[in-house]
mmCIF file of C-alpha atoms in Angstrom:
data_model
loop_
_atom_site.group_PDB
_atom_site.id
_atom_site.type_symbol
_atom_site.label_atom_id
_atom_site.label_comp_id
_atom_site.label_asym_id
_atom_site.label_seq_id
_atom_site.Cartn_x
_atom_site.Cartn_y
_atom_site.Cartn_z
ATOM 1 C CA MET W 293 0.000 0.000 0.000
ATOM 2 C CA ARG W 294 2.887 2.369 0.800
ATOM 3 C CA SER W 295 4.530 1.762 -2.562
ATOM 4 C CA PHE W 296 1.180 2.362 -4.253
ATOM 5 C CA VAL W 297 0.789 5.785 -2.670
ATOM 6 C CA ARG W 298 4.420 6.633 -3.356
ATOM 7 C CA ARG W 299 4.011 5.760 -7.053
ATOM 8 C CA CYS W 300 0.856 7.830 -7.289
ATOM 9 C CA ALA W 301 2.551 10.848 -5.736
ATOM 10 C CA LEU W 302 5.927 10.532 -7.419
ATOM 11 C CA VAL W 303 5.061 12.603 -10.462
ATOM 12 C CA VAL W 304 3.702 15.431 -8.349
ATOM 13 C CA LEU W 305 6.625 15.224 -5.922
ATOM 14 C CA THR W 306 9.108 15.572 -8.774
ATOM 15 C CA SER W 307 7.377 18.654 -10.084
ATOM 16 C CA VAL W 308 7.243 20.159 -6.613
ATOM 17 C CA LEU W 309 10.937 19.661 -5.952
ATOM 18 C CA THR W 310 11.847 21.144 -9.330
ATOM 19 C CA GLY W 311 9.729 24.159 -8.602
ATOM 20 C CA THR W 312 7.197 23.629 -11.404
ATOM 21 C CA SER W 313 4.200 22.516 -9.360
ATOM 22 C CA PHE W 314 3.837 25.779 -7.520
ATOM 23 C CA VAL W 315 4.396 28.212 -10.301
ATOM 24 C CA PRO W 316 1.958 31.131 -10.059
ATOM 25 C CA PRO W 317 -1.328 29.239 -10.473
ATOM 26 C CA ALA W 318 -2.606 31.608 -13.126
ATOM 27 C CA GLN W 319 -0.365 29.529 -15.439
ATOM 28 C CA ALA W 320 -0.710 25.730 -15.594
ATOM 29 C CA GLN W 321 1.016 23.095 -17.711
ATOM 30 C CA GLY W 322 1.440 24.155 -21.311
ATOM 31 C CA GLY W 323 0.933 27.798 -20.329
ATOM 32 C CA GLN W 324 -2.866 27.329 -20.134
ATOM 33 C CA PRO W 325 -4.788 29.064 -17.359
ATOM 34 C CA PHE W 326 -7.084 26.972 -15.154
ATOM 35 C CA PRO W 327 -10.144 28.115 -13.187
ATOM 36 C CA GLY W 328 -9.981 29.151 -9.552
ATOM 37 C CA ALA W 329 -6.222 29.713 -9.419
ATOM 38 C CA GLN W 330 -4.852 32.441 -7.140
ATOM 39 C CA PRO W 331 -1.297 33.780 -7.178
ATOM 40 C CA ALA W 332 0.816 32.667 -4.207
ATOM 41 C CA SER W 333 3.691 34.560 -2.621
ATOM 42 C CA PRO W 334 7.178 32.983 -2.651
ATOM 43 C CA GLU W 335 6.832 32.359 1.095
ATOM 44 C CA ALA W 336 3.502 30.601 0.627
ATOM 45 C CA GLN W 337 4.915 28.485 -2.199
ATOM 46 C CA GLU W 338 7.879 27.437 -0.067
ATOM 47 C CA GLU W 339 5.639 26.477 2.876
ATOM 48 C CA ALA W 340 3.360 24.596 0.499
ATOM 49 C CA ARG W 341 6.360 22.591 -0.811
ATOM 50 C CA GLN W 342 7.408 21.696 2.727
ATOM 51 C CA ARG W 343 3.916 20.605 3.663
ATOM 52 C CA PHE W 344 3.646 18.530 0.528
ATOM 53 C CA LYS W 345 6.913 16.754 1.342
ATOM 54 C CA ARG W 346 5.644 16.151 4.861
ATOM 55 C CA ALA W 347 2.398 14.740 3.447
ATOM 56 C CA LEU W 348 4.328 12.222 1.367
ATOM 57 C CA GLU W 349 6.391 11.151 4.372
ATOM 58 C CA LEU W 350 3.243 10.700 6.463
ATOM 59 C CA ALA W 351 1.548 8.734 3.692
ATOM 60 C CA ASP W 352 4.644 6.544 3.351
ATOM 61 C CA ASP W 353 4.274 5.761 7.083
ATOM 62 C CA GLY W 354 0.592 4.928 6.616
ATOM 63 C CA GLN W 355 -0.652 8.041 8.421
ATOM 64 C CA PHE W 356 -3.093 9.032 5.708
ATOM 65 C CA ASP W 357 -5.334 11.227 7.846
ATOM 66 C CA ALA W 358 -2.360 13.426 8.829
ATOM 67 C CA ALA W 359 -1.111 13.419 5.226
ATOM 68 C CA LEU W 360 -4.514 14.616 4.105
ATOM 69 C CA VAL W 361 -4.365 17.605 6.455
ATOM 70 C CA GLU W 362 -0.961 18.608 5.088
ATOM 71 C CA LEU W 363 -2.139 18.307 1.481
ATOM 72 C CA LYS W 364 -5.154 20.492 2.139
ATOM 73 C CA LYS W 365 -2.988 23.084 3.870
ATOM 74 C CA ALA W 366 -0.588 23.077 0.909
ATOM 75 C CA TYR W 367 -3.516 23.623 -1.461
ATOM 76 C CA ASP W 368 -4.788 26.538 0.631
ATOM 77 C CA LEU W 369 -1.331 28.158 0.563
ATOM 78 C CA ALA W 370 -0.652 27.702 -3.171
ATOM 79 C CA PRO W 371 -3.675 26.295 -5.049
ATOM 80 C CA SER W 372 -2.707 23.829 -7.742
ATOM 81 C CA TYR W 373 -4.974 21.246 -9.353
ATOM 82 C CA ARG W 374 -2.099 18.720 -9.174
ATOM 83 C CA LEU W 375 -2.560 18.568 -5.396
ATOM 84 C CA LEU W 376 -6.174 17.504 -5.851
ATOM 85 C CA TYR W 377 -5.000 14.288 -7.498
ATOM 86 C CA ASN W 378 -3.018 13.453 -4.365
ATOM 87 C CA VAL W 379 -5.947 14.416 -2.150
ATOM 88 C CA GLY W 380 -8.100 11.967 -4.081
ATOM 89 C CA ILE W 381 -5.472 9.226 -3.702
ATOM 90 C CA VAL W 382 -5.341 9.684 0.089
ATOM 91 C CA TYR W 383 -9.125 9.779 0.442
ATOM 92 C CA GLN W 384 -9.272 6.555 -1.549
ATOM 93 C CA GLN W 385 -6.789 4.945 0.823
ATOM 94 C CA LEU W 386 -8.966 6.095 3.738
ATOM 95 C CA LYS W 387 -11.964 4.373 2.090
ATOM 96 C CA ASP W 388 -13.750 7.731 1.874
ATOM 97 C CA TYR W 389 -14.868 7.151 -1.683
ATOM 98 C CA ALA W 390 -17.323 10.053 -1.829
ATOM 99 C CA ARG W 391 -14.642 12.626 -1.008
ATOM 100 C CA ALA W 392 -12.124 10.904 -3.251
ATOM 101 C CA LEU W 393 -14.623 11.232 -6.095
ATOM 102 C CA ASP W 394 -15.103 14.915 -5.259
ATOM 103 C CA ALA W 395 -11.335 15.495 -5.370
ATOM 104 C CA TYR W 396 -10.885 13.693 -8.701
ATOM 105 C CA GLU W 397 -13.755 15.594 -10.305
ATOM 106 C CA ARG W 398 -12.302 18.905 -9.099
ATOM 107 C CA TYR W 399 -8.912 17.824 -10.460
ATOM 108 C CA VAL W 400 -10.392 17.281 -13.927
ATOM 109 C CA GLU W 401 -12.409 20.516 -13.752
ATOM 110 C CA GLU W 402 -9.553 22.733 -12.575
ATOM 111 C CA GLY W 403 -6.825 21.048 -14.596
ATOM 112 C CA GLY W 404 -8.691 21.142 -17.885
ATOM 113 C CA ALA W 405 -6.438 20.942 -20.925
ATOM 114 C CA GLY W 406 -3.358 21.039 -18.704
ATOM 115 C CA ILE W 407 -3.778 17.380 -17.701
ATOM 116 C CA ALA W 408 -1.768 14.861 -19.666
ATOM 117 C CA GLU W 409 -3.792 12.337 -21.637
ATOM 118 C CA ASP W 410 -2.548 9.269 -19.753
ATOM 119 C CA ARG W 411 -3.196 10.934 -16.382
ATOM 120 C CA LEU W 412 -6.665 12.059 -17.508
ATOM 121 C CA ALA W 413 -7.501 8.516 -18.603
ATOM 122 C CA ASP W 414 -6.344 7.197 -15.232
ATOM 123 C CA VAL W 415 -8.436 9.719 -13.307
ATOM 124 C CA ASN W 416 -11.528 9.126 -15.439
ATOM 125 C CA ALA W 417 -11.201 5.388 -14.820
ATOM 126 C CA ARG W 418 -11.015 6.032 -11.080
ATOM 127 C CA ILE W 419 -14.075 8.269 -11.265
ATOM 128 C CA GLU W 420 -16.140 5.616 -13.029
ATOM 129 C CA ARG W 421 -15.043 2.945 -10.572
ATOM 130 C CA LEU W 422 -15.850 5.109 -7.535
ATOM 131 C CA LYS W 423 -19.336 5.977 -8.782
ATOM 132 C CA GLY W 424 -20.341 2.424 -7.961
ATOM 133 C CA ARG W 425 -19.144 2.837 -4.376
ATOM 134 C CA VAL W 426 -21.142 5.917 -3.486
ATOM 135 C CA GLY W 427 -24.767 6.947 -3.360
ATOM 136 C CA HIS W 428 -26.848 9.994 -2.508
ATOM 137 C CA LEU W 429 -28.982 10.781 0.533
ATOM 138 C CA ASP W 430 -31.878 13.170 -0.067
ATOM 139 C CA ILE W 431 -32.638 14.332 3.480
ATOM 140 C CA ARG W 432 -35.825 16.288 4.010
ATOM 141 C CA THR W 433 -37.505 17.795 7.077
ATOM 142 C CA THR W 434 -41.038 19.004 7.656
ATOM 143 C CA GLU W 435 -39.619 22.294 8.922
ATOM 144 C CA PRO W 436 -36.642 24.160 7.384
ATOM 145 C CA GLY W 437 -33.465 25.188 9.170
ATOM 146 C CA ALA W 438 -32.574 21.826 10.704
ATOM 147 C CA GLU W 439 -28.872 20.964 10.973
ATOM 148 C CA VAL W 440 -28.022 17.673 9.248
ATOM 149 C CA THR W 441 -25.101 15.433 10.146
ATOM 150 C CA ILE W 442 -24.102 12.229 8.405
ATOM 151 C CA ASP W 443 -21.882 9.898 10.414
ATOM 152 C CA ASP W 444 -21.451 12.751 12.944
ATOM 153 C CA ARG W 445 -20.205 15.141 10.248
ATOM 154 C CA VAL W 446 -22.212 18.319 9.585
ATOM 155 C CA VAL W 447 -23.265 18.533 5.925
ATOM 156 C CA GLY W 448 -25.589 21.544 6.033
ATOM 157 C CA THR W 449 -29.074 22.711 6.984
ATOM 158 C CA THR W 450 -32.390 21.927 5.382
ATOM 159 C CA PRO W 451 -33.544 22.404 2.690
ATOM 160 C CA LEU W 452 -30.539 20.493 1.392
ATOM 161 C CA ARG W 453 -29.496 19.102 -1.963
ATOM 162 C CA PRO W 454 -28.891 15.332 -2.109
ATOM 163 C CA VAL W 455 -25.579 14.572 -0.396
ATOM 164 C CA ARG W 456 -23.068 12.172 -1.942
ATOM 165 C CA VAL W 457 -21.827 9.661 0.632
ATOM 166 C CA ASN W 458 -20.170 6.260 0.764
ATOM 167 C CA SER W 459 -22.448 3.304 0.224
ATOM 168 C CA GLY W 460 -23.238 1.078 3.206
ATOM 169 C CA GLN W 461 -24.850 1.945 6.530
ATOM 170 C CA ARG W 462 -25.012 5.666 7.197
ATOM 171 C CA LYS W 463 -26.125 7.414 10.381
ATOM 172 C CA VAL W 464 -28.222 10.506 9.704
ATOM 173 C CA THR W 465 -29.098 12.981 12.457
ATOM 174 C CA VAL W 466 -31.183 16.137 12.191
ATOM 175 C CA HIS W 467 -31.548 18.786 14.864
ATOM 176 C CA LEU W 468 -33.757 21.863 14.909
ATOM 177 C CA ALA W 469 -33.302 24.440 17.668
ATOM 178 C CA GLY W 470 -35.734 23.810 20.497
ATOM 179 C CA ARG W 471 -36.530 20.272 19.311
ATOM 180 C CA PRO W 472 -34.979 16.933 20.274
ATOM 181 C CA ALA W 473 -32.511 15.529 17.752
ATOM 182 C CA GLN W 474 -33.637 12.596 15.604
ATOM 183 C CA SER W 475 -31.317 9.909 14.211
ATOM 184 C CA ARG W 476 -31.695 7.050 11.748
ATOM 185 C CA ILE W 477 -29.447 4.324 10.354
ATOM 186 C CA LEU W 478 -29.952 4.015 6.594
ATOM 187 C CA ASP W 479 -28.739 1.298 4.235
ATOM 188 C CA LEU W 480 -27.491 2.811 0.973
ATOM 189 C CA ALA W 481 -26.442 0.774 -2.068
ATOM 190 C CA GLY W 482 -23.883 1.988 -4.608
ATOM 191 C CA GLY W 483 -25.429 4.327 -7.186
ATOM 192 C CA GLU W 484 -28.648 4.607 -5.158
ATOM 193 C CA THR W 485 -30.415 7.836 -4.192
ATOM 194 C CA LYS W 486 -32.453 7.392 -1.018
ATOM 195 C CA VAL W 487 -35.042 9.896 0.167
ATOM 196 C CA THR W 488 -35.774 10.127 3.890
ATOM 197 C CA THR W 489 -38.027 12.640 5.637
ATOM 198 C CA PHE W 490 -37.889 13.643 9.297
ATOM 199 C CA ASP W 491 -41.066 14.887 10.950
ATOM 200 C CA LEU W 492 -40.030 17.756 13.217
ATOM 201 C CA VAL W 493 -43.535 18.883 14.131
ATOM 202 C CA VAL W 494 -43.890 18.570 17.897
ATOM 203 C CA ALA W 495 -47.265 17.624 19.292
ATOM 204 C CA SER W 496 -48.826 20.308 21.439
ATOM 205 C CA THR W 497 -47.703 20.111 25.039
ATOM 206 C CA THR W 498 -50.501 22.348 26.330
ATOM 207 C CA PRO W 499 -52.099 20.476 29.217
ATOM 208 C CA PRO W 500 -55.836 19.828 28.966
ATOM 209 C CA PRO W 501 -58.052 22.150 30.974
ATOM 210 C CA GLU W 502 -58.567 21.282 34.596
ATOM 211 C CA PRO W 503 -61.715 19.244 35.110
ATOM 212 C CA LYS W 504 -64.515 21.263 36.655
ATOM 213 C CA SER W 505 -65.895 20.142 39.977
ATOM 214 C CA ILE W 506 -69.456 18.847 39.996
ATOM 215 C CA VAL W 507 -69.777 19.506 43.721
ATOM 216 C CA PRO W 508 -71.573 22.891 43.339
ATOM 217 C CA TRP W 509 -74.099 21.393 40.945
ATOM 218 C CA VAL W 510 -74.782 18.415 43.172
ATOM 219 C CA SER W 511 -74.956 20.634 46.231
ATOM 220 C CA TRP W 512 -77.462 23.009 44.652
ATOM 221 C CA GLY W 513 -79.498 20.089 43.357
ATOM 222 C CA ALA W 514 -79.645 18.485 46.770
ATOM 223 C CA THR W 515 -80.465 21.821 48.401
ATOM 224 C CA LEU W 516 -83.322 22.405 45.981
ATOM 225 C CA ALA W 517 -84.600 18.894 46.621
ATOM 226 C CA VAL W 518 -84.571 19.470 50.389
ATOM 227 C CA ALA W 519 -86.222 22.844 49.949
ATOM 228 C CA GLY W 520 -88.878 21.209 47.768
ATOM 229 C CA GLY W 521 -89.434 18.617 50.483
ATOM 230 C CA ALA W 522 -89.767 21.357 53.072
ATOM 231 C CA VAL W 523 -92.396 23.103 50.952
ATOM 232 C CA ALA W 524 -94.314 19.851 50.418
ATOM 233 C CA THR W 525 -94.281 18.858 54.093
ATOM 234 C CA GLY W 526 -95.150 22.442 54.998
ATOM 235 C CA ILE W 527 -98.287 22.257 52.899
ATOM 236 C CA ILE W 528 -99.173 18.900 54.439
ATOM 237 C CA ALA W 529 -98.480 20.256 57.924
ATOM 238 C CA SER W 530 -100.735 23.264 57.221
ATOM 239 C CA ASN W 531 -103.532 21.001 56.033
ATOM 240 C CA LYS W 532 -103.112 18.786 59.099
ATOM 241 C CA ALA W 533 -103.245 21.841 61.342
ATOM 242 C CA ASP W 534 -106.415 23.081 59.633
ATOM 243 C CA LYS W 535 -108.024 19.684 60.034
ATOM 244 C CA TYR W 536 -107.110 19.641 63.723
ATOM 245 C CA ASP W 537 -108.699 23.065 64.194
ATOM 246 C CA GLN W 538 -111.860 21.890 62.484
ATOM 247 C CA LEU W 539 -112.096 18.767 64.658
ATOM 248 C CA GLU W 540 -111.444 20.803 67.758
ATOM 249 C CA ASN W 541 -114.445 23.048 66.981
ATOM 250 C CA GLN W 542 -116.790 20.131 66.334
ATOM 251 C CA PHE W 543 -118.990 18.474 68.962
ATOM 252 C CA ASN W 544 -118.957 14.828 69.780
ATOM 253 C CA VAL W 545 -115.276 14.297 68.614
ATOM 254 C CA ASP W 546 -113.558 11.847 70.856
ATOM 255 C CA LYS W 547 -110.239 12.656 72.479
ATOM 256 C CA ALA W 548 -108.274 9.956 70.567
ATOM 257 C CA THR W 549 -109.230 11.500 67.208
ATOM 258 C CA LEU W 550 -108.172 14.952 68.387
ATOM 259 C CA ASP W 551 -104.885 13.641 69.734
ATOM 260 C CA SER W 552 -104.141 11.823 66.442
ATOM 261 C CA ALA W 553 -104.883 14.959 64.374
ATOM 262 C CA LYS W 554 -102.768 17.076 66.673
ATOM 263 C CA SER W 555 -99.873 14.590 66.505
ATOM 264 C CA ASN W 556 -99.986 14.496 62.689
ATOM 265 C CA ALA W 557 -99.953 18.277 62.463
ATOM 266 C CA HIS W 558 -97.090 18.462 64.937
ATOM 267 C CA THR W 559 -95.046 15.766 63.139
ATOM 268 C CA PHE W 560 -95.358 17.316 59.705
ATOM 269 C CA GLY W 561 -94.610 20.720 61.157
ATOM 270 C CA LEU W 562 -91.443 19.355 62.758
ATOM 271 C CA VAL W 563 -90.343 17.678 59.511
ATOM 272 C CA THR W 564 -90.965 20.937 57.692
ATOM 273 C CA ASP W 565 -88.803 22.825 60.188
ATOM 274 C CA VAL W 566 -85.984 20.291 59.914
ATOM 275 C CA LEU W 567 -86.046 20.280 56.101
ATOM 276 C CA GLY W 568 -86.172 24.051 56.055
ATOM 277 C CA ALA W 569 -83.122 24.235 58.318
ATOM 278 C CA VAL W 570 -81.265 21.712 56.137
ATOM 279 C CA ALA W 571 -82.204 23.744 53.046
ATOM 280 C CA ILE W 572 -80.818 26.909 54.621
ATOM 281 C CA VAL W 573 -77.559 25.136 55.491
ATOM 282 C CA GLY W 574 -77.474 23.710 51.937
ATOM 283 C CA VAL W 575 -77.755 27.208 50.472
ATOM 284 C CA GLY W 576 -74.743 28.270 52.494
ATOM 285 C CA ILE W 577 -72.690 25.213 51.510
ATOM 286 C CA SER W 578 -73.698 25.489 47.846
ATOM 287 C CA THR W 579 -72.800 29.169 47.768
ATOM 288 C CA TYR W 580 -69.375 28.406 49.248
ATOM 289 C CA PHE W 581 -68.637 25.641 46.723
ATOM 290 C CA THR W 582 -69.853 27.859 43.888
ATOM 291 C CA ILE W 583 -67.419 30.604 44.855
ATOM 292 C CA LYS W 584 -64.554 28.238 45.712
ATOM 293 C CA PRO W 585 -65.063 24.837 44.082
ATOM 294 C CA PRO W 586 -62.831 22.028 45.377
ATOM 295 C CA LYS W 587 -59.975 20.795 43.148
ATOM 296 C CA VAL W 588 -60.715 17.585 41.344
ATOM 297 C CA SER W 589 -58.144 14.858 40.760
ATOM 298 C CA ARG W 590 -57.980 13.611 37.171
ATOM 299 C CA GLU W 591 -57.756 10.036 38.412
ATOM 300 C CA THR W 592 -60.296 10.014 41.263
ATOM 301 C CA PRO W 593 -63.237 12.436 41.058
ATOM 302 C CA PRO W 594 -64.983 13.404 44.287
ATOM 303 C CA LYS W 595 -67.983 11.411 45.415
ATOM 304 C CA VAL W 596 -71.032 13.319 46.582
ATOM 305 C CA SER W 597 -74.050 11.653 48.163
ATOM 306 C CA PHE W 598 -77.281 12.771 49.750
ATOM 307 C CA HIS W 599 -78.841 10.900 52.656
ATOM 308 C CA THR W 600 -82.136 11.225 54.477
ATOM 309 C CA ASN W 601 -83.675 9.846 57.582
ATOM 310 C CA GLY W 602 -87.084 10.029 59.114
ATOM 311 C CA LEU W 603 -86.744 13.647 60.145
ATOM 312 C CA GLY W 604 -84.516 15.212 57.497
ATOM 313 C CA GLY W 605 -81.499 14.787 55.213
ATOM 314 C CA GLY W 606 -77.932 15.923 54.554
ATOM 315 C CA LEU W 607 -75.018 16.020 52.064
ATOM 316 C CA GLN W 608 -71.874 13.902 52.275
ATOM 317 C CA TYR W 609 -68.629 14.655 50.350
ATOM 318 C CA ARG W 610 -65.768 12.246 49.919
ATOM 319 C CA PHE W 611 -62.506 13.243 48.091
#
């Protein structure tokens, strides 16, 4: 593998050491200009040569990631399309086929007519071979502005053009400010374009309204029922009292009949008084619960019951 990299870089290394690789980039091989070239100062050219030599030494030792950094730095200092060929070689050794393909395509674009025919044929063959080892991920989100990372590397924010990546299993993560990040593992075949959409719409977190207490309604209903009973027994008591008065004013009415009529009038009058008192208390309780209803648990609602006995009734509340 070392000899392979060294052979691939030998041509470029020779040109660097002879001072031809870093000529002012406005002029390429054959005196033809190439796009994107910027003139470099003598100091920048010298540093670029040193970094390129260091990159070759690192690559020869198998430290391709470090060699890649040096090559990129050399390109930044003194842009030359020849360096892109070496960048592609190193990416290929790192099995990063998508970036290797990017580097080779830039090499062809920037080099143009300045690339020798045999080198151009070699690069084109590499490009065709690598196209079968990459695919495209078309990542979409229901809301724009989400940051997208592929294999923990930021590739942009949505909306995003399809991203060229290595084939195989790819981890895609999207994150929109204020929302939890979402991740997926996608299987991507060579030459495939896969579309995946992330739903970033968050369900409403507004809590449902507090349940209203039924205590006031039950209390008023029971109070009205008691009051109705008081009215009914009051009418009966009044009739019983009138009947007793009539019997008392009649002649030949035995004492037992008078006592029974008097007892009935007294009993119904007492029941009326008790129900009336309960109704008055019920009005007070109902008014209180209307103004300040008790809190109701969502799980266990309060239980309200009404009980009566022979002489009256009352409300019971259990929470």
